[in-house]
GROMACS .gro file of C-alpha atoms in nm:
model
  432
    1MET     CA    1   0.009  -0.003  -0.002
    2PRO     CA    2   0.146   0.330  -0.103
    3ASN     CA    3   0.234   0.579   0.184
    4LEU     CA    4   0.166   0.895  -0.024
    5GLU     CA    5  -0.198   0.971  -0.115
    6HIS     CA    6  -0.359   1.293  -0.228
    7PRO     CA    7  -0.671   1.338  -0.435
    8ALA     CA    8  -0.526   1.627  -0.644
    9TYR     CA    9  -0.227   1.410  -0.792
   10PRO     CA   10  -0.230   1.118  -0.995
   11ALA     CA   11  -0.155   0.784  -0.803
   12ALA     CA   12   0.114   0.696  -1.066
   13ASP     CA   13   0.302   1.013  -1.001
   14LEU     CA   14   0.280   0.976  -0.613
   15LEU     CA   15   0.408   0.616  -0.639
   16HIS     CA   16   0.700   0.731  -0.852
   17LEU     CA   17   0.764   1.013  -0.618
   18GLU     CA   18   0.771   0.783  -0.316
   19SER     CA   19   1.026   0.556  -0.476
   20LEU     CA   20   1.252   0.871  -0.545
   21VAL     CA   21   1.251   1.000  -0.180
   22PRO     CA   22   1.300   0.693   0.045
   23CYS     CA   23   1.271   0.742   0.423
   24ARG     CA   24   1.107   1.088   0.377
   25GLU     CA   25   0.764   0.983   0.319
   26SER     CA   26   0.636   1.150   0.623
   27GLN     CA   27   0.783   1.488   0.529
   28VAL     CA   28   0.661   1.470   0.172
   29SER     CA   29   0.317   1.383   0.299
   30MET     CA   30   0.315   1.668   0.520
   31LEU     CA   31   0.420   1.905   0.237
   32LEU     CA   32   0.149   1.768   0.012
   33SER     CA   33  -0.108   1.858   0.282
   34ILE     CA   34   0.036   2.206   0.316
   35PHE     CA   35   0.038   2.261  -0.051
   36GLY     CA   36  -0.305   2.144  -0.116
   37GLU     CA   37  -0.466   2.132  -0.467
   38ARG     CA   38  -0.289   2.322  -0.771
   39GLN     CA   39  -0.534   2.610  -0.759
   40GLN     CA   40  -0.572   2.658  -0.398
   41PHE     CA   41  -0.381   2.920  -0.191
   42SER     CA   42  -0.117   2.761   0.013
   43PHE     CA   43   0.062   2.882   0.324
   44PRO     CA   44   0.248   3.212   0.251
   45SER     CA   45   0.580   3.086   0.364
   46ILE     CA   46   0.734   2.752   0.484
   47PHE     CA   47   1.064   2.724   0.675
   48ILE     CA   48   1.221   2.385   0.641
   49TYR     CA   49   1.541   2.331   0.860
   50GLY     CA   50   1.769   2.050   0.940
   51HIS     CA   51   2.140   1.929   0.936
   52THR     CA   52   2.342   1.924   0.634
   53SER     CA   53   2.264   1.622   0.400
   54SER     CA   54   1.936   1.549   0.556
   55GLY     CA   55   1.754   1.556   0.211
   56LYS     CA   56   1.590   1.928   0.239
   57THR     CA   57   1.693   2.029  -0.112
   58TYR     CA   58   1.673   1.694  -0.271
   59VAL     CA   59   1.313   1.638  -0.147
   60MET     CA   60   1.183   1.979  -0.253
   61GLN     CA   61   1.346   1.951  -0.615
   62THR     CA   62   1.216   1.606  -0.643
   63LEU     CA   63   0.868   1.692  -0.521
   64LEU     CA   64   0.814   1.996  -0.734
   65THR     CA   65   0.977   1.851  -1.049
   66THR     CA   66   0.789   1.509  -1.036
   67LEU     CA   67   0.433   1.661  -0.982
   68GLN     CA   68   0.512   1.928  -1.232
   69LEU     CA   69   0.439   2.230  -0.994
   70PRO     CA   70   0.562   2.571  -1.129
   71HIS     CA   71   0.854   2.675  -0.925
   72VAL     CA   72   1.160   2.889  -0.891
   73PHE     CA   73   1.472   2.724  -0.717
   74VAL     CA   74   1.737   2.979  -0.637
   75ASN     CA   75   2.060   2.920  -0.420
   76CYS     CA   76   2.129   3.221  -0.204
   77VAL     CA   77   2.495   3.157  -0.188
   78GLU     CA   78   2.527   3.183  -0.559
   79TYR     CA   79   2.319   3.488  -0.576
   80PHE     CA   80   2.454   3.665  -0.268
   81THR     CA   81   2.312   4.011  -0.316
   82SER     CA   82   1.951   4.133  -0.311
   83ARG     CA   83   1.984   4.262  -0.674
   84LEU     CA   84   2.112   3.918  -0.818
   85LEU     CA   85   1.864   3.733  -0.609
   86LEU     CA   86   1.563   3.936  -0.715
   87GLU     CA   87   1.671   3.927  -1.087
   88GLU     CA   88   1.730   3.563  -1.082
   89ILE     CA   89   1.381   3.476  -0.953
   90LEU     CA   90   1.233   3.710  -1.224
   91ILE     CA   91   1.440   3.547  -1.501
   92GLN     CA   92   1.328   3.209  -1.391
   93LEU     CA   93   0.971   3.328  -1.383
   94GLN     CA   94   0.995   3.400  -1.748
   95SER     CA   95   1.067   3.038  -1.810
   96CYS     CA   96   0.782   2.931  -1.603
   97SER     CA   97   0.532   3.135  -1.799
   98GLY     CA   98   0.634   2.984  -2.115
   99THR     CA   99   0.828   3.290  -2.263
  100GLU     CA  100   1.026   3.140  -2.547
  101GLN     CA  101   1.313   3.406  -2.533
  102VAL     CA  102   1.437   3.480  -2.186
  103SER     CA  103   1.552   3.842  -2.162
  104PRO     CA  104   1.743   4.001  -1.884
  105VAL     CA  105   1.579   4.184  -1.612
  106ARG     CA  106   1.692   4.492  -1.407
  107CYS     CA  107   1.539   4.492  -1.063
  108ASP     CA  108   1.714   4.757  -0.825
  109THR     CA  109   1.456   4.776  -0.542
  110LEU     CA  110   1.194   4.577  -0.385
  111ASN     CA  111   0.920   4.773  -0.523
  112ASP     CA  112   1.044   4.729  -0.872
  113PHE     CA  113   1.050   4.343  -0.784
  114VAL     CA  114   0.682   4.345  -0.670
  115ARG     CA  115   0.574   4.536  -0.979
  116LEU     CA  116   0.776   4.310  -1.220
  117PHE     CA  117   0.657   3.998  -1.046
  118LYS     CA  118   0.283   4.088  -1.087
  119GLN     CA  119   0.360   4.126  -1.453
  120ALA     CA  120   0.530   3.783  -1.478
  121LEU     CA  121   0.236   3.621  -1.314
  122ALA     CA  122  -0.019   3.770  -1.570
  123THR     CA  123  -0.023   3.466  -1.793
  124ARG     CA  124  -0.302   3.224  -1.741
  125GLU     CA  125  -0.075   2.914  -1.676
  126LEU     CA  126   0.054   3.086  -1.357
  127GLN     CA  127  -0.271   3.236  -1.256
  128ASP     CA  128  -0.462   2.885  -1.218
  129GLN     CA  129  -0.196   2.734  -0.976
  130THR     CA  130   0.034   2.799  -0.686
  131LEU     CA  131   0.387   2.913  -0.771
  132TYR     CA  132   0.670   2.818  -0.533
  133ILE     CA  133   0.970   3.009  -0.484
  134VAL     CA  134   1.233   2.787  -0.301
  135LEU     CA  135   1.543   2.965  -0.143
  136ASP     CA  136   1.804   2.730  -0.068
  137ARG     CA  137   2.079   2.825   0.196
  138ALA     CA  138   1.832   3.092   0.303
  139GLU     CA  139   2.062   3.194   0.613
  140GLN     CA  140   2.234   3.423   0.352
  141LEU     CA  141   1.929   3.635   0.364
  142ARG     CA  142   2.039   3.771   0.704
  143GLU     CA  143   2.315   3.940   0.529
  144MET     CA  144   2.116   4.127   0.297
  145GLU     CA  145   1.902   4.430   0.327
  146ALA     CA  146   1.657   4.428   0.648
  147ASN     CA  147   1.342   4.436   0.433
  148ILE     CA  148   1.431   4.132   0.211
  149LEU     CA  149   1.356   3.849   0.451
  150PRO     CA  150   1.016   4.011   0.574
  151ALA     CA  151   0.911   4.078   0.228
  152PHE     CA  152   0.967   3.710   0.122
  153LEU     CA  153   0.784   3.584   0.417
  154ARG     CA  154   0.479   3.778   0.319
  155LEU     CA  155   0.532   3.778  -0.062
  156GLN     CA  156   0.175   3.642  -0.117
  157GLU     CA  157   0.018   3.953   0.079
  158LEU     CA  158   0.235   4.210  -0.106
  159THR     CA  159   0.176   4.083  -0.472
  160ASP     CA  160  -0.182   3.949  -0.401
  161ARG     CA  161  -0.097   3.645  -0.602
  162ASN     CA  162  -0.101   3.268  -0.541
  163VAL     CA  163   0.267   3.236  -0.423
  164THR     CA  164   0.440   3.027  -0.163
  165VAL     CA  165   0.806   3.102  -0.056
  166VAL     CA  166   0.994   2.796   0.096
  167LEU     CA  167   1.315   2.873   0.300
  168LEU     CA  168   1.580   2.592   0.328
  169SER     CA  169   1.826   2.628   0.592
  170GLU     CA  170   2.054   2.452   0.833
  171ILE     CA  171   1.985   2.672   1.119
  172VAL     CA  172   1.672   2.719   1.346
  173TRP     CA  173   1.408   2.981   1.290
  174GLU     CA  174   1.498   3.170   1.613
  175LEU     CA  175   1.821   3.290   1.448
  176PHE     CA  176   1.635   3.431   1.162
  177ARG     CA  177   1.346   3.611   1.332
  178PRO     CA  178   1.401   4.000   1.289
  179THR     CA  179   1.383   4.212   1.595
  180ILE     CA  180   1.107   4.440   1.442
  181GLY     CA  181   0.879   4.151   1.393
  182CYS     CA  182   0.763   3.973   1.099
  183PHE     CA  183   0.522   3.713   0.947
  184GLU     CA  184   0.576   3.374   1.116
  185PRO     CA  185   0.625   3.088   0.857
  186PHE     CA  186   0.526   2.737   0.891
  187THR     CA  187   0.825   2.578   1.040
  188MET     CA  188   0.906   2.198   0.941
  189TYR     CA  189   1.208   1.991   1.064
  190PHE     CA  190   1.404   1.736   0.873
  191PRO     CA  191   1.569   1.485   1.116
  192ASP     CA  192   1.898   1.321   1.041
  193TYR     CA  193   1.887   0.968   0.862
  194SER     CA  194   1.920   0.683   1.105
  195ILE     CA  195   2.141   0.400   1.048
  196GLY     CA  196   1.869   0.208   0.910
  197HIS     CA  197   1.762   0.490   0.683
  198LEU     CA  198   2.125   0.511   0.546
  199GLN     CA  199   2.135   0.143   0.500
  200LYS     CA  200   1.826   0.148   0.278
  201ILE     CA  201   1.928   0.459   0.077
  202LEU     CA  202   2.292   0.338   0.017
  203SER     CA  203   2.180  -0.020  -0.083
  204GLN     CA  204   1.960   0.118  -0.372
  205ASN     CA  205   2.305   0.223  -0.548
  206HIS     CA  206   2.413  -0.137  -0.591
  207PRO     CA  207   2.598  -0.215  -0.929
  208PRO     CA  208   2.398  -0.429  -1.161
  209GLU     CA  209   2.668  -0.700  -1.190
  210TYR     CA  210   2.634  -0.798  -0.810
  211SER     CA  211   2.325  -0.878  -0.624
  212ALA     CA  212   2.144  -0.651  -0.391
  213ASP     CA  213   2.206  -0.870  -0.082
  214PHE     CA  214   2.584  -0.874  -0.158
  215TYR     CA  215   2.589  -0.482  -0.185
  216ALA     CA  216   2.366  -0.446   0.137
  217ALA     CA  217   2.606  -0.657   0.327
  218TYR     CA  218   2.892  -0.426   0.199
  219ILE     CA  219   2.701  -0.121   0.316
  220ASN     CA  220   2.626  -0.275   0.652
  221ILE     CA  221   3.007  -0.327   0.713
  222LEU     CA  222   3.073   0.037   0.586
  223LEU     CA  223   2.819   0.189   0.819
  224GLY     CA  224   2.962  -0.041   1.120
  225VAL     CA  225   3.295   0.143   1.071
  226PHE     CA  226   3.190   0.498   0.979
  227TYR     CA  227   2.843   0.559   1.136
  228MET     CA  228   3.003   0.680   1.473
  229VAL     CA  229   3.225   0.940   1.310
  230CYS     CA  230   3.042   1.036   0.984
  231ARG     CA  231   2.666   1.055   0.925
  232ASP     CA  232   2.668   1.275   0.621
  233LEU     CA  233   2.509   1.080   0.337
  234LYS     CA  234   2.711   1.244   0.062
  235GLU     CA  235   3.043   1.147   0.248
  236LEU     CA  236   2.917   0.786   0.305
  237ARG     CA  237   2.808   0.753  -0.062
  238HIS     CA  238   3.153   0.873  -0.169
  239LEU     CA  239   3.322   0.632   0.068
  240ALA     CA  240   3.097   0.333  -0.052
  241ALA     CA  241   3.182   0.398  -0.424
  242LEU     CA  242   3.541   0.445  -0.329
  243ASN     CA  243   3.602   0.129  -0.148
  244PHE     CA  244   3.358  -0.132  -0.319
  245ALA     CA  245   3.615  -0.228  -0.574
  246LYS     CA  246   3.859  -0.356  -0.282
  247TYR     CA  247   3.572  -0.524  -0.105
  248CYS     CA  248   3.498  -0.726  -0.436
  249GLU     CA  249   3.876  -0.834  -0.505
  250PRO     CA  250   3.839  -1.183  -0.338
  251VAL     CA  251   3.532  -1.237  -0.543
  252VAL     CA  252   3.687  -1.142  -0.865
  253ARG     CA  253   3.983  -1.340  -0.800
  254GLY     CA  254   3.779  -1.646  -0.705
  255GLU     CA  255   3.899  -1.679  -0.372
  256ALA     CA  256   3.560  -1.626  -0.210
  257ASN     CA  257   3.186  -1.617  -0.311
  258GLU     CA  258   2.934  -1.344  -0.214
  259ARG     CA  259   2.830  -1.529   0.116
  260ASP     CA  260   3.195  -1.550   0.257
  261THR     CA  261   3.143  -1.228   0.468
  262ARG     CA  262   3.425  -1.330   0.702
  263LYS     CA  263   3.695  -1.339   0.429
  264LEU     CA  264   3.532  -1.025   0.267
  265TRP     CA  265   3.567  -0.848   0.610
  266LYS     CA  266   3.930  -0.943   0.650
  267ASN     CA  267   4.015  -0.823   0.298
  268ILE     CA  268   3.845  -0.484   0.348
  269GLU     CA  269   3.914  -0.398   0.714
  270PRO     CA  270   4.261  -0.247   0.678
  271HIS     CA  271   4.148  -0.044   0.386
  272LEU     CA  272   3.853   0.097   0.575
  273LYS     CA  273   4.088   0.200   0.869
  274LYS     CA  274   4.290   0.389   0.614
  275ALA     CA  275   3.986   0.568   0.483
  276MET     CA  276   3.902   0.669   0.841
  277GLN     CA  277   4.197   0.918   0.830
  278THR     CA  278   4.045   1.116   0.535
  279VAL     CA  279   3.668   1.138   0.646
  280TYR     CA  280   3.552   1.500   0.567
  281LEU     CA  281   3.919   1.621   0.493
  282ARG     CA  282   3.914   1.474   0.142
  283GLU     CA  283   4.292   1.509   0.131
  284ILE     CA  284   4.332   1.302  -0.180
  285SER     CA  285   4.129   1.254  -0.491
  286SER     CA  286   3.935   0.932  -0.591
  287SER     CA  287   4.223   0.848  -0.837
  288GLN     CA  288   4.493   0.885  -0.583
  289TRP     CA  289   4.294   0.661  -0.315
  290GLU     CA  290   4.242   0.389  -0.591
  291ARG     CA  291   4.622   0.412  -0.681
  292LEU     CA  292   4.706   0.397  -0.305
  293GLN     CA  293   4.476   0.077  -0.257
  294HIS     CA  294   4.638  -0.084  -0.567
  295ASP     CA  295   4.996  -0.036  -0.438
  296GLY     CA  296   4.901  -0.113  -0.083
  297GLY     CA  297   5.086   0.205   0.081
  298GLU     CA  298   4.984   0.412   0.371
  299PRO     CA  299   4.795   0.745   0.318
  300GLY     CA  300   5.077   0.953   0.459
  301GLN     CA  301   5.327   0.819   0.207
  302LEU     CA  302   5.131   1.019  -0.068
  303LYS     CA  303   5.297   1.340  -0.174
  304GLY     CA  304   5.074   1.633  -0.090
  305LEU     CA  305   4.910   1.497   0.230
  306SER     CA  306   4.963   1.792   0.468
  307ALA     CA  307   4.667   1.757   0.711
  308HIS     CA  308   4.850   1.540   0.954
  309THR     CA  309   5.176   1.733   0.942
  310HIS     CA  310   5.087   2.078   0.913
  311VAL     CA  311   4.771   2.282   1.031
  312GLU     CA  312   4.718   2.610   0.866
  313LEU     CA  313   4.555   2.846   1.109
  314PRO     CA  314   4.339   3.135   1.004
  315TYR     CA  315   4.535   3.444   0.896
  316TYR     CA  316   4.451   3.681   1.186
  317SER     CA  317   4.483   3.387   1.445
  318LYS     CA  318   4.859   3.373   1.369
  319PHE     CA  319   4.909   3.739   1.449
  320LEU     CA  320   4.655   3.699   1.760
  321LEU     CA  321   4.877   3.417   1.904
  322ILE     CA  322   5.193   3.636   1.848
  323ALA     CA  323   5.028   3.949   1.997
  324ALA     CA  324   4.911   3.739   2.310
  325TYR     CA  325   5.264   3.586   2.352
  326LEU     CA  326   5.410   3.935   2.345
  327ALA     CA  327   5.129   4.078   2.589
  328SER     CA  328   5.208   3.792   2.818
  329TYR     CA  329   5.600   3.816   2.849
  330ASN     CA  330   5.652   4.188   2.800
  331PRO     CA  331   5.582   4.455   3.063
  332VAL     CA  332   5.323   4.725   2.978
  333ARG     CA  333   5.564   5.009   2.990
  334THR     CA  334   5.788   4.851   2.696
  335ASP     CA  335   5.476   4.865   2.463
  336LYS     CA  336   5.555   5.220   2.364
  337ARG     CA  337   5.906   5.157   2.277
  338PHE     CA  338   5.836   4.824   2.085
  339PHE     CA  339   5.522   4.892   1.897
  340LEU     CA  340   5.536   5.288   1.815
  341LYS     CA  341   5.750   5.424   1.530
  342HIS     CA  342   5.798   5.758   1.683
  343HIS     CA  343   5.793   5.696   2.064
  344GLY     CA  344   6.019   5.991   2.154
  345LYS     CA  345   6.329   5.979   2.363
  346ILE     CA  346   6.366   5.694   2.603
  347ARG     CA  347   6.540   5.775   2.928
  348LYS     CA  348   6.781   5.503   3.014
  349THR     CA  349   6.799   5.394   3.392
  350ASN     CA  350   6.989   5.116   3.563
  351PHE     CA  351   6.701   5.070   3.823
  352MET     CA  352   6.548   4.734   3.812
  353LYS     CA  353   6.318   4.579   4.036
  354LYS     CA  354   6.426   4.280   4.211
  355HIS     CA  355   6.183   4.042   4.042
  356GLU     CA  356   6.268   4.180   3.698
  357LYS     CA  357   6.614   4.051   3.721
  358THR     CA  358   6.473   3.709   3.661
  359SER     CA  359   6.398   3.596   3.294
  360ASN     CA  360   6.031   3.653   3.213
  361HIS     CA  361   6.021   3.297   3.057
  362LEU     CA  362   6.113   3.148   3.391
  363LEU     CA  363   5.839   3.349   3.586
  364GLY     CA  364   5.589   3.251   3.334
  365PRO     CA  365   5.322   3.451   3.119
  366LYS     CA  366   5.146   3.756   3.283
  367PRO     CA  367   4.776   3.829   3.243
  368PHE     CA  368   4.689   4.113   2.997
  369PRO     CA  369   4.356   4.296   2.917
  370LEU     CA  370   4.170   4.250   2.570
  371ASP     CA  371   4.233   4.612   2.475
  372ARG     CA  372   4.623   4.569   2.500
  373LEU     CA  373   4.607   4.248   2.296
  374LEU     CA  374   4.418   4.433   2.003
  375ALA     CA  375   4.656   4.735   2.033
  376ILE     CA  376   4.939   4.501   1.974
  377LEU     CA  377   4.760   4.325   1.708
  378TYR     CA  378   4.698   4.659   1.504
  379SER     CA  379   5.059   4.749   1.531
  380ILE     CA  380   5.216   4.415   1.412
  381VAL     CA  381   4.979   4.356   1.121
  382ASP     CA  382   5.058   4.544   0.808
  383ASN     CA  383   4.725   4.646   0.675
  384ARG     CA  384   4.439   4.803   0.876
  385VAL     CA  385   4.240   4.562   1.090
  386ALA     CA  386   3.890   4.660   1.170
  387PRO     CA  387   3.743   4.506   1.497
  388THR     CA  388   3.503   4.306   1.333
  389ALA     CA  389   3.306   3.987   1.451
  390ASN     CA  390   3.558   3.772   1.267
  391ILE     CA  391   3.856   3.892   1.485
  392PHE     CA  392   3.653   3.856   1.806
  393SER     CA  393   3.544   3.498   1.717
  394GLN     CA  394   3.911   3.406   1.652
  395ILE     CA  395   3.998   3.550   2.002
  396THR     CA  396   3.719   3.335   2.151
  397SER     CA  397   3.840   3.039   1.995
  398LEU     CA  398   4.201   3.064   2.106
  399VAL     CA  399   4.086   3.148   2.455
  400THR     CA  400   3.866   2.846   2.452
  401LEU     CA  401   4.134   2.627   2.356
  402GLN     CA  402   4.369   2.765   2.619
  403LEU     CA  403   4.099   2.693   2.893
  404LEU     CA  404   4.060   2.352   2.755
  405SER     CA  405   4.427   2.295   2.782
  406MET     CA  406   4.438   2.419   3.136
  407VAL     CA  407   4.129   2.201   3.240
  408GLY     CA  408   4.333   1.911   3.088
  409GLN     CA  409   4.616   1.989   3.308
  410ASN     CA  410   4.381   1.994   3.621
  411ASP     CA  411   4.466   2.365   3.667
  412GLN     CA  412   4.219   2.556   3.889
  413LEU     CA  413   4.046   2.846   3.719
  414ASP     CA  414   3.969   3.156   3.920
  415GLY     CA  415   3.627   3.203   3.794
  416PRO     CA  416   3.557   3.568   3.699
  417ARG     CA  417   3.892   3.696   3.795
  418TYR     CA  418   4.070   3.452   3.542
  419LYS     CA  419   4.259   3.657   3.290
  420CYS     CA  420   4.393   3.538   2.955
  421THR     CA  421   4.777   3.436   2.930
  422VAL     CA  422   4.942   3.257   2.627
  423SER     CA  423   5.239   3.058   2.717
  424LEU     CA  424   5.499   2.936   2.465
  425ASP     CA  425   5.409   2.573   2.506
  426PHE     CA  426   5.048   2.669   2.423
  427ILE     CA  427   5.163   2.832   2.099
  428ARG     CA  428   5.375   2.530   2.020
  429ALA     CA  429   5.073   2.292   2.078
  430ILE     CA  430   4.840   2.492   1.865
  431ALA     CA  431   5.107   2.516   1.589
  432ARG     CA  432   5.150   2.142   1.606
   0.00000   0.00000   0.00000
């Protein structure tokens, strides 16, 4: 019995749609209930969120294409400004309306977009049914003008047309909601695939020359190794395609049949352990990995593998570490002499405090305020550095790493009175 049923769509199309979106039948059924029939007004805006590789984009594209619903699909990362985004929507609308020759559209403001949008929907084909505008990676809308997101949420009201805007994102709606208030969309969550779902989805890609049970057993072994560290469907599909040839080698050579799971496991186990080192990093290409498997070498033997030997820090993090080190080991009174070009005349004196006769490296790092760290950073970086959120996020990351290293050493932190210090050992550990 099919899981997808709707009186407005043919049963054959729904059955085909169900075969294309395995393990997402409940989400598709919910979307069909929200969409309603073609000529009915649907919900003005729908917000769909979930982790990466949870099927949001694929399900929406497959649903709209299979049922032949008029739609516009735009990736907000590709069209990263409001003008590019609005113009792309209008250009795709020309294709939906049946225009033979698509002409470039100029749209500078939101008022122009509403006017041109009404003109594009004047055709009979788009007046009789709902138009769906899908904005993938919708979190990029927060970086655009303040009126863009509220306008898309109530585009049905602004244009007085049968249109539904679908926002796809990896973050929750609470991080979208503007402070001035806006129309609340219908929110829908796409959960992560379970291990059973991944088993079912990946098993559908079995090569025709091997049986489905043989490939399903291979996927079961693959998930048993990688599921705890990687649940990204795209990465798992890539790993499955990359290592299947090695899994089949005993069968190809005639040393085992498809049911000798023990021999097949012993043959593939060392290669899966090697592949564990490159999950998410993608240090080597598929051709390099196949050549490595054929030669029987270690991943570190390949030329160009640098992730295990050298970690490249963000650009400003390097200078932040240097500035923090200088602030930890140099007295405040030396900053003017070290970091100012025109510091004036420095009076020499032989007076030294008793504790200053000892090397600062033996005494350990001293605490310093954040303002002093930023002042030293601005002086050692060649170009002008604006105090943006990027700088403060990198400072937060470095302080967090320092705190974690101190907790790992069973050091006692003094609560609110704790001040940041950066030691030479910490810098070496980060660089390592």
